Amino acid sequence: MSTASVANHDAAHDHHDHEHHDNFVTKYIFSQDHKMIAKQYLVTGMFWALIGGFLSILFRLQLGFPDMDMSFLRPILGGWIDETGKLDPTFYLALVTMHGTIMVFFVLTAGLSGTFSNFLIPLQIGARDMASGFMNMLSYWLFFLSGVIMFISLFLKTGPAAGGWVVYPPLSALEQAIPGSGLGMTLWLVAMTLFIASSLMGGINYITTVINLRTKGMSFSKLPLTIWAFFLTAVIGLLSFPVLFAAALLLVFDRSFGTSFYLSDIYIGGEALPNTGGSPVLYQHLFWFLGHPEVYIVLLPALGITSEVISTNSRKPIFGYKAMIISLLGITVLSFVVWAHHMFVSGMNPFLGSIFMFLTLIIAIPSAVKVFNYLTTLWRGNLIFTPAMLFSIGLVSFFISGGLTGIFLGNSAIDIQLHDTYFVVAHFHLVMGAASFFGMVAGVYHWFPKMFGRMMDAKLGYIHFWLSFVGVYLVFFPMHYIGIAGFPRRYYSWTSFEFANMYTDLNMFVSVAAIITFAAQFIFLFNFFYSMYKGRKATLNPWRSNTLEWSTPLVPGHGNWPGEIPTVYRWPYDYSKPGAEEDFIMQTVPLSATPESNLPHEQEMVKLELEIMKEEEDVMASNATSH
């Protein structure tokens, strides 16, 4: 965008800003302001996190205390608790299915990306708003509608979808298979279709905004790592979600229109179904072509947030900025060629399995680069342990411990033994679930002052961190051991297996830890909503950070900056620069203003910078004359 067009763009926005008046509906409900939409995504994501967490507590009660009388849950679960006080086995499968769907898609995809991509992209690249405010609003409301449909399915007489969060056919394709494959499965497919449409709209908006609306001076080499992560997450989503849509569409055809994409040679009650020629493995290929990129759709935004938080609170430049970008690009590309490691037990050709094993182990390299760079940034830094910093360090811890078990599962010979055991559950909950959740919470603590102009209570934040951090390890670390012993996942009752009975105490321990960890999240909820209204007033730049969002007013209004959008002169990680007056230099500070701390190559850029500033002054002068 040329200097003149930037100036004209600014002038138009200034004129619009003076005339911009919102009523309650256009400001808080059908808002087109990226900051309000981000808050809508955040609160909706928090609601779904509570629902998803509560469902997990219900099935952990069943697993930890299989002989317990659950009659006290009848007011909530109604007929799913039978006369003897036992949980219905079919509903147990529904609980597992809905927990996975809600957490992966509604919380860690929409809640995380929807909140922080929306909130930070315009603020950190220097844009007035998203490229399309209307599409942004539509994206949220499609997500909301998707959530409403999914929520309704929880109350059906036949129960919600119960085929696992991956909804493999033929179980999900045949209505007569289990009660949850009836209307509940239909509503799951409708909700997911709307969710995919919402994600695609959001992704198109994020990509367009980052490419086209960066302020003057904000080259790709000066983007914060948060923006790189959000940008590449949107690219992954844009390329992979349509494949899930195709998988869901073919499943709808098989369920409702008599086709046989996934069905063949099936007998129910001794009677052969007419379907021939289909393959359920086709669905697995289509699902996991989204399913594995989905891991990085969930993880990359959390890693981007962690990069910003760790650098800011270490008072050090992020170590290996270019290496971090290259590793993000490497993960983006490799995430599309590893999907079949979820299918080692599907009867695939062992040679093909070895190729996917090789590619899976390669993706550990860019992931390891990120871990080493985080640790090196922390090394000998002037560390400030804010709640956001603690949650970011917690993310790195989970990423390491969960990533190491991924190397085991990436090996096809070992995976065949561990597949569908609790070892897998422990692995992906650590590396994807808990790590991404910690990244999301770190982002809330860090950018809360910019969202609401107030500070969250740090002491409550510390309590929340330690209970959550210790709790997550107490829940998922023991699962590795019972998984290695062959303890199967998705089993409603395991008491009839003699080998499993030795793990009764461990299962009970995991369930108690899960209940305490879930309860700890209410500390965060209280802190969030209390601080929104009663929290200590924030300063303009409470973390002494360098990025553009801290150059806006305390709570940015419509258009983000009241005057012109500031120009960017430097990268976002000038912390503790030798010779500088303070230990941070914002991106908006010209190099010509800091000769005492400029590096040799920056000194050479000063001349070019002065020429650009003179050109700016000329444009402003000509604009003033024309007005």
XYZ file of C-alpha atoms in Angstrom:
627
model
C 0.000 0.000 0.000
C 1.559 3.346 -0.995
C 2.103 6.223 1.424
C -0.628 8.247 -0.237
C -3.171 5.440 -0.085
C -2.340 4.812 3.593
C -2.915 8.488 4.304
C -6.214 8.510 2.382
C -7.271 5.280 4.146
C -6.512 6.965 7.479
C -8.342 10.140 6.547
C -11.443 8.182 5.529
C -11.350 6.271 8.802
C -10.895 9.425 10.864
C -13.962 10.903 9.177
C -15.886 7.663 9.802
C -14.686 7.524 13.421
C -16.237 10.909 14.215
C -19.563 9.764 12.787
C -19.523 6.230 14.222
C -22.369 5.680 16.672
C -23.424 2.228 17.861
C -26.603 1.170 19.604
C -26.636 -1.777 22.011
C -27.370 -4.358 19.287
C -24.672 -3.214 16.854
C -22.098 -2.768 19.636
C -22.535 -5.896 21.744
C -24.501 -8.428 19.672
C -24.132 -8.012 15.906
C -20.870 -6.134 16.227
C -18.459 -5.802 13.312
C -15.635 -4.559 15.544
C -12.886 -7.177 15.754
C -12.316 -6.537 19.479
C -15.936 -7.172 20.431
C -16.099 -10.254 18.200
C -12.943 -11.537 19.931
C -14.636 -11.116 23.325
C -17.726 -12.931 22.009
C -15.527 -15.840 20.899
C -13.732 -15.838 24.262
C -16.865 -15.932 26.435
C -18.498 -18.537 24.168
C -15.312 -20.629 24.289
C -15.274 -20.387 28.106
C -18.891 -21.569 28.242
C -18.045 -24.579 26.059
C -14.920 -25.325 28.117
C -17.147 -25.616 31.190
C -19.583 -27.938 29.376
C -16.771 -30.069 27.927
C -14.967 -30.225 31.258
C -18.169 -31.187 33.093
C -18.798 -34.054 30.640
C -15.281 -35.339 31.285
C -15.944 -35.303 35.053
C -19.062 -37.433 34.485
C -17.191 -40.169 32.629
C -14.203 -39.950 34.997
C -16.649 -40.712 37.832
C -17.667 -43.841 35.933
C -14.052 -44.862 35.306
C -12.725 -44.058 38.775
C -15.700 -45.366 40.752
C -17.381 -48.013 38.529
C -19.507 -49.423 41.364
C -20.656 -46.054 42.701
C -24.355 -45.230 42.985
C -24.851 -42.224 40.682
C -28.474 -41.575 41.577
C -27.477 -38.079 42.776
C -26.864 -37.187 39.102
C -30.405 -38.101 38.027
C -31.685 -34.479 38.300
C -29.090 -33.573 35.631
C -28.898 -36.733 33.513
C -32.465 -38.011 33.961
C -33.084 -41.384 32.306
C -29.394 -41.934 31.529
C -29.030 -43.048 35.164
C -30.933 -46.339 35.541
C -32.950 -47.601 38.562
C -29.832 -49.145 40.138
C -27.985 -45.815 39.992
C -25.672 -46.844 37.134
C -24.711 -44.686 34.131
C -26.131 -45.926 30.830
C -23.292 -47.489 28.737
C -24.548 -45.825 25.532
C -24.560 -42.430 27.213
C -20.984 -43.019 28.367
C -19.961 -43.199 24.679
C -21.964 -40.026 24.028
C -20.130 -38.238 26.872
C -16.738 -39.189 25.413
C -17.861 -38.144 21.911
C -19.229 -34.754 22.935
C -16.292 -34.017 25.250
C -13.834 -34.535 22.380
C -15.881 -32.588 19.838
C -16.469 -29.646 22.169
C -12.882 -29.368 23.414
C -11.135 -29.798 20.052
C -13.418 -27.696 17.876
C -15.456 -25.318 20.045
C -12.860 -24.479 22.701
C -9.368 -24.940 21.258
C -10.161 -24.042 17.633
C -12.890 -21.384 17.814
C -12.227 -20.247 21.387
C -8.462 -19.879 20.899
C -8.087 -18.771 17.259
C -11.377 -16.896 17.188
C -10.414 -14.840 20.239
C -6.768 -14.026 19.650
C -6.629 -13.934 15.841
C -9.528 -11.492 15.922
C -8.232 -9.400 18.789
C -4.539 -9.214 17.932
C -4.196 -9.290 14.139
C -5.488 -5.737 13.474
C -3.877 -4.354 16.654
C -0.448 -5.899 16.060
C -0.163 -5.239 12.315
C -1.540 -1.690 12.578
C -4.951 -2.027 10.935
C -8.237 -0.282 11.724
C -10.132 -3.593 11.713
C -10.386 -6.858 9.835
C -10.555 -6.817 6.034
C -14.279 -7.628 6.226
C -16.123 -6.731 9.408
C -19.348 -8.266 8.092
C -17.700 -11.609 7.281
C -16.097 -11.530 10.721
C -19.491 -11.052 12.369
C -21.011 -13.796 10.198
C -18.157 -16.135 11.163
C -18.942 -15.737 14.873
C -22.702 -16.136 14.499
C -22.307 -19.281 12.399
C -20.109 -20.649 15.207
C -22.750 -19.601 17.747
C -25.528 -21.296 15.719
C -23.364 -24.407 15.406
C -22.976 -24.404 19.198
C -26.722 -24.018 19.754
C -27.432 -27.068 17.553
C -24.735 -29.115 19.310
C -26.140 -28.043 22.698
C -29.676 -29.062 21.704
C -28.378 -32.522 20.765
C -27.346 -33.079 24.402
C -31.028 -33.169 25.403
C -32.380 -35.608 22.801
C -34.234 -38.669 24.066
C -31.922 -40.934 22.031
C -28.893 -38.953 23.171
C -26.236 -36.986 21.283
C -23.759 -38.464 18.793
C -21.999 -41.461 20.347
C -19.506 -42.702 17.736
C -16.420 -41.092 19.287
C -15.309 -37.552 18.383
C -13.935 -38.999 15.112
C -17.419 -40.455 14.307
C -16.079 -43.390 12.276
C -18.534 -45.208 10.029
C -20.187 -47.686 9.906
C -21.149 -46.921 13.534
C -21.978 -43.298 12.666
C -23.482 -44.132 9.256
C -26.182 -46.570 10.391
C -29.036 -45.162 12.448
C -29.899 -48.621 13.757
C -26.368 -49.234 15.076
C -26.740 -47.418 18.436
C -29.224 -44.803 19.741
C -26.619 -42.027 19.366
C -26.389 -42.680 15.609
C -29.908 -41.366 15.108
C -30.982 -37.732 15.372
C -27.998 -36.923 17.616
C -25.590 -37.853 14.818
C -27.594 -35.823 12.296
C -27.401 -32.737 14.515
C -23.656 -33.337 15.009
C -23.168 -33.269 11.231
C -25.292 -30.108 10.811
C -23.423 -28.368 13.660
C -20.022 -29.333 12.248
C -20.988 -28.141 8.765
C -21.840 -24.701 10.177
C -18.654 -24.765 12.245
C -16.537 -25.486 9.144
C -18.209 -22.604 7.276
C -17.460 -20.331 10.250
C -13.805 -21.429 10.377
C -13.322 -20.896 6.640
C -14.800 -17.388 6.794
C -12.556 -16.511 9.713
C -9.488 -17.970 7.995
C -10.059 -16.050 4.752
C -10.441 -12.844 6.781
C -7.270 -13.406 8.832
C -5.143 -14.189 5.764
C -6.476 -11.218 3.764
C -5.979 -8.835 6.685
C -2.367 -9.872 7.349
C -1.395 -9.684 3.674
C -3.157 -6.427 2.760
C -3.676 -4.232 5.821
C -0.264 -4.014 7.510
C 0.683 -0.452 8.446
C 3.579 1.371 6.835
C 6.908 -0.227 7.719
C 5.317 -3.481 8.949
C 7.046 -5.926 6.625
C 6.680 -9.666 7.175
C 10.136 -9.641 8.791
C 8.828 -7.271 11.483
C 5.657 -9.191 12.333
C 5.377 -10.520 15.897
C 5.488 -14.327 16.075
C 1.865 -14.243 17.257
C 0.806 -12.934 13.842
C 2.950 -15.479 12.002
C 1.274 -18.234 14.040
C -2.290 -16.932 13.460
C -1.585 -16.410 9.746
C -0.240 -19.939 9.199
C -3.011 -21.441 11.355
C -5.545 -19.809 9.025
C -3.704 -21.217 5.989
C -3.797 -24.743 7.478
C -7.519 -24.400 8.281
C -8.338 -23.089 4.822
C -6.681 -26.102 3.169
C -7.846 -28.851 5.547
C -11.372 -28.007 6.762
C -12.943 -28.414 3.280
C -11.763 -32.054 3.352
C -13.650 -32.646 6.614
C -16.660 -31.005 4.979
C -16.378 -33.504 2.102
C -16.131 -36.394 4.589
C -19.221 -35.158 6.461
C -21.158 -34.643 3.214
C -20.477 -38.203 2.050
C -21.503 -39.443 5.501
C -24.804 -37.549 5.140
C -25.318 -39.238 1.738
C -24.653 -42.686 3.245
C -27.016 -41.999 6.153
C -29.898 -40.405 4.272
C -29.691 -41.132 0.535
C -28.731 -44.813 0.324
C -25.207 -44.347 -1.073
C -22.293 -46.593 -0.106
C -19.202 -44.404 0.133
C -18.231 -45.886 3.488
C -20.447 -48.991 3.716
C -19.965 -52.524 2.414
C -20.758 -56.114 3.480
C -22.541 -55.187 6.706
C -24.808 -57.521 8.665
C -27.141 -56.329 11.410
C -28.997 -58.993 13.413
C -27.966 -61.637 10.874
C -29.495 -59.650 7.998
C -27.286 -58.330 5.183
C -27.599 -54.657 4.266
C -27.730 -53.833 0.525
C -24.672 -51.541 0.682
C -21.634 -52.734 -1.260
C -18.393 -51.248 -2.563
C -17.725 -48.632 0.114
C -14.818 -48.430 2.530
C -14.803 -47.039 6.065
C -11.046 -46.518 5.647
C -11.835 -43.823 3.045
C -13.546 -41.853 5.819
C -10.479 -42.265 8.023
C -8.245 -40.816 5.310
C -10.577 -37.840 4.799
C -11.075 -37.242 8.515
C -7.406 -37.428 9.463
C -6.407 -35.219 6.544
C -8.107 -32.564 8.639
C -7.511 -34.321 11.960
C -3.755 -34.004 12.049
C -3.518 -30.432 10.706
C -6.203 -29.739 13.337
C -3.615 -30.548 16.012
C -1.547 -27.624 14.709
C -4.611 -25.410 14.153
C -5.050 -25.819 17.908
C -1.366 -25.640 18.842
C 0.194 -22.920 16.647
C -1.828 -19.981 18.052
C -0.878 -21.103 21.583
C 2.801 -21.297 20.545
C 2.563 -17.813 18.999
C 1.102 -16.392 22.227
C 3.820 -18.161 24.228
C 6.551 -16.634 22.034
C 5.282 -13.133 22.793
C 4.716 -13.716 26.513
C 8.071 -15.446 27.140
C 10.060 -12.810 25.272
C 8.274 -9.935 27.034
C 8.661 -11.428 30.509
C 12.248 -12.595 29.980
C 13.163 -9.010 28.962
C 15.112 -10.589 26.100
C 14.687 -10.757 22.329
C 13.126 -14.053 21.280
C 15.975 -16.423 20.495
C 16.162 -17.350 16.793
C 13.332 -15.234 15.347
C 13.977 -16.471 11.799
C 14.359 -20.076 12.985
C 10.996 -19.747 14.769
C 9.343 -18.574 11.531
C 11.000 -21.357 9.499
C 9.880 -23.944 12.078
C 6.306 -22.588 11.884
C 6.456 -22.890 8.076
C 7.929 -26.401 8.390
C 5.157 -27.500 10.739
C 2.554 -25.996 8.376
C 3.836 -28.010 5.393
C 4.572 -31.253 7.255
C 1.216 -31.250 9.064
C -0.419 -32.214 5.743
C 1.701 -35.308 5.085
C 1.530 -37.220 8.387
C -2.188 -38.005 8.720
C -1.932 -41.783 8.252
C 0.027 -42.255 11.483
C -3.467 -42.352 13.040
C -4.195 -45.370 10.827
C -1.292 -47.780 11.409
C -3.792 -50.424 12.599
C -6.201 -49.955 9.663
C -4.481 -52.635 7.578
C -2.399 -50.246 5.504
C 0.615 -51.424 3.546
C 3.590 -51.578 5.967
C 5.776 -49.775 3.394
C 3.306 -46.881 3.324
C 3.266 -47.003 7.121
C 7.062 -46.621 7.200
C 6.843 -43.506 4.971
C 4.294 -41.894 7.296
C 6.405 -42.940 10.274
C 9.435 -41.217 8.717
C 7.467 -38.010 8.025
C 5.965 -38.077 11.535
C 9.396 -38.273 13.154
C 10.646 -35.436 10.914
C 7.921 -33.092 12.199
C 9.515 -33.449 15.634
C 12.459 -31.361 14.340
C 10.672 -27.987 13.867
C 8.799 -28.670 17.119
C 12.121 -29.239 18.907
C 13.513 -26.011 17.391
C 10.659 -24.106 19.027
C 11.262 -25.783 22.399
C 15.017 -25.081 22.319
C 14.368 -21.456 21.350
C 11.918 -21.009 24.236
C 14.406 -22.482 26.689
C 17.234 -20.337 25.292
C 15.078 -17.210 25.552
C 14.401 -18.055 29.208
C 18.075 -18.865 29.866
C 19.690 -16.066 31.923
C 16.744 -13.771 31.205
C 15.519 -11.188 33.697
C 12.429 -13.311 34.345
C 9.183 -11.760 35.546
C 6.791 -14.455 36.733
C 3.409 -13.028 35.823
C 0.526 -15.530 35.630
C 0.798 -15.363 31.820
C 4.515 -16.207 32.012
C 3.860 -19.193 34.292
C 1.185 -20.570 31.971
C 3.526 -20.101 28.993
C 6.307 -22.015 30.775
C 3.689 -24.658 31.639
C 2.865 -24.928 27.928
C 6.555 -25.539 27.131
C 6.651 -28.247 29.826
C 3.585 -30.036 28.395
C 4.917 -29.632 24.854
C 8.118 -31.415 25.864
C 6.570 -34.233 27.918
C 3.674 -34.787 25.517
C 5.942 -34.459 22.473
C 8.321 -37.141 23.727
C 5.510 -39.701 23.929
C 4.603 -38.693 20.361
C 7.941 -40.136 19.212
C 6.835 -43.516 20.609
C 3.443 -43.321 18.918
C 4.991 -42.169 15.636
C 6.801 -45.503 15.435
C 4.378 -47.892 13.739
C 5.708 -51.022 15.470
C 5.134 -49.502 18.913
C 1.906 -47.735 17.944
C 0.250 -51.023 16.947
C 0.619 -52.098 20.596
C -0.357 -48.736 22.111
C -3.131 -47.738 19.702
C -6.515 -47.128 21.382
C -5.010 -47.386 24.857
C -4.800 -44.686 27.513
C -1.203 -44.008 26.414
C -2.646 -42.243 23.349
C -5.158 -40.346 25.515
C -2.346 -39.171 27.804
C -0.157 -38.139 24.847
C -2.593 -35.942 22.973
C -4.147 -34.415 26.089
C -0.703 -33.211 27.180
C 0.702 -32.057 23.851
C -2.482 -30.716 22.287
C -5.159 -30.278 24.942
C -3.389 -29.009 28.051
C -0.617 -27.183 26.149
C -3.077 -25.259 23.965
C -5.371 -24.566 26.909
C -2.427 -23.124 28.844
C -1.517 -20.961 25.837
C -5.082 -19.670 25.671
C -5.161 -18.857 29.392
C -1.728 -17.169 29.147
C -3.136 -14.984 26.374
C -6.134 -13.996 28.495
C -3.930 -13.000 31.463
C -1.522 -11.092 29.188
C -3.992 -9.158 27.010
C -6.777 -8.723 29.567
C -5.619 -5.113 30.264
C -5.952 -4.310 26.554
C -9.376 -5.990 26.350
C -10.957 -4.415 29.429
C -8.573 -1.717 30.703
C -8.151 -3.514 34.036
C -5.727 -6.041 35.541
C -6.611 -9.565 36.605
C -5.669 -10.457 40.170
C -2.142 -11.938 40.109
C -2.450 -13.920 43.361
C -5.548 -15.726 42.118
C -3.652 -16.267 38.861
C -0.796 -17.990 40.708
C -3.205 -20.258 42.613
C -4.980 -21.063 39.332
C -1.660 -21.914 37.667
C -0.281 -24.245 40.320
C -3.539 -26.150 40.810
C -3.935 -26.523 37.023
C -0.292 -27.380 36.297
C 0.061 -29.995 39.017
C -3.469 -31.258 38.361
C -2.878 -31.837 34.632
C 0.233 -33.914 35.332
C -1.552 -35.904 38.050
C -4.399 -36.647 35.626
C -2.425 -37.581 32.520
C 0.940 -38.910 33.721
C -0.520 -42.088 35.323
C -2.468 -42.753 32.104
C 0.806 -43.556 30.326
C 1.391 -46.491 32.671
C -2.086 -47.980 32.443
C -1.890 -47.477 28.654
C 1.391 -49.405 28.374
C -0.302 -52.178 30.349
C -2.928 -52.336 27.593
C -5.781 -50.492 29.304
C -8.212 -49.684 26.438
C -9.823 -46.285 25.871
C -13.574 -45.739 25.354
C -14.469 -48.737 27.546
C -17.443 -48.040 29.800
C -16.507 -50.741 32.294
C -13.202 -52.549 32.771
C -13.890 -54.419 36.004
C -14.460 -57.700 34.133
C -10.841 -57.705 32.913
C -8.587 -59.320 35.476
C -5.414 -57.489 34.310
C -7.162 -54.121 34.648
C -8.288 -54.594 38.239
C -4.780 -53.876 39.526
C -5.274 -50.293 38.251
C -8.436 -49.595 40.255
C -6.605 -47.279 42.684
C -4.781 -45.460 39.873
C -8.040 -44.841 38.019
C -9.606 -43.525 41.216
C -6.579 -41.252 41.742
C -6.843 -39.867 38.178
C -10.561 -39.172 38.634
C -10.028 -37.280 41.914
C -7.215 -35.244 40.312
C -9.497 -34.443 37.347
C -12.271 -33.194 39.645
C -9.844 -30.920 41.567
C -8.307 -29.589 38.321
C -11.763 -28.829 36.916
C -12.771 -27.080 40.145
C -9.624 -24.905 39.941
C -10.906 -23.382 36.686
C -13.652 -21.620 38.645
C -10.909 -19.529 40.290
C -10.026 -18.282 36.814
C -13.701 -17.656 35.968
C -14.204 -15.616 39.122
C -10.983 -13.685 38.499
C -12.002 -12.983 34.894
C -15.491 -11.631 35.519
C -14.662 -9.885 38.802
C -11.612 -8.139 37.295
C -13.633 -7.038 34.290
C -15.568 -4.665 36.546
C -13.616 -4.383 39.808
C -10.017 -5.080 38.783
C -7.205 -2.584 39.327
C -7.058 0.007 36.530
C -4.344 -0.884 34.021
C -1.641 1.452 32.733
C -1.182 1.995 28.982
C 1.630 -0.573 28.709
C 1.601 -2.664 31.909
C 4.070 -5.316 30.661
C 6.457 -2.763 29.058
C 5.987 -4.518 25.741
C 7.100 -3.484 22.247
C 4.235 -4.426 19.954
C 1.767 -2.013 18.353
C -1.328 -2.842 20.430
C 0.249 -1.098 23.446
C 0.437 2.184 21.484
C -3.378 2.449 21.333
C -5.548 4.111 24.012
C -6.114 2.047 27.170
C -9.231 0.405 25.697
C -9.101 1.027 21.938
C -12.258 2.415 20.393
C -13.627 2.019 16.886
C -10.709 2.133 14.450
C -8.167 1.344 17.233
C -6.063 4.543 16.944
C -7.762 7.929 17.338
C -5.395 9.668 14.905
C -3.127 8.205 12.262
C -1.947 4.633 12.517
C 1.659 4.688 13.745
C 4.491 3.695 11.412
C 6.676 0.708 12.283
C 10.473 1.110 12.259
C 11.857 -2.000 13.932
C 11.190 -5.638 14.811
C 9.035 -6.441 17.891
C 11.706 -7.889 20.189
C 14.088 -5.037 21.064
C 14.325 -5.906 24.770
C 17.336 -5.102 26.994
C 19.254 -3.621 24.067
C 22.796 -2.565 25.066
C 23.059 1.225 25.286
C 19.281 1.824 25.356
C 17.783 4.059 28.063
C 15.059 1.514 28.937
C 14.863 -2.270 28.615
C 12.272 -2.080 25.828
C 11.955 -0.047 22.610
C 8.534 -0.054 20.962
C 8.158 -0.809 17.266
C 6.953 2.767 16.697
C 10.250 4.354 17.869
C 12.360 5.409 14.836
C 15.925 4.098 14.629
C 17.058 7.703 14.244
C 15.731 8.368 17.791
C 17.968 5.694 19.373
C 21.505 6.218 17.956
C 23.046 5.111 21.263
C 21.673 1.549 20.927
C 21.601 1.018 17.150
C 23.506 -1.911 15.732
C 25.771 -1.254 12.681
C 23.197 -2.488 10.131
C 20.489 -0.366 11.824
C 22.678 2.718 11.627
C 22.795 2.244 7.857
C 18.980 2.160 7.743
C 18.646 5.522 9.521
C 19.256 7.465 6.293
C 16.489 5.548 4.480
C 14.204 6.061 7.448
C 14.711 9.845 7.427
C 13.815 9.937 3.729
C 10.563 8.026 4.426
C 9.694 10.389 7.308
C 10.231 13.399 5.051
C 7.970 11.818 2.410
C 5.307 11.331 5.109
C 5.498 14.970 6.164
C 5.089 16.052 2.523
C 1.978 13.864 2.124
C 0.465 15.229 5.342
C 1.168 18.778 4.222
C -0.487 18.190 0.844
C -3.501 16.590 2.550
C -3.829 19.573 4.878
C -3.691 21.933 1.875
C -6.378 19.965 -0.018
C -8.698 19.998 3.050
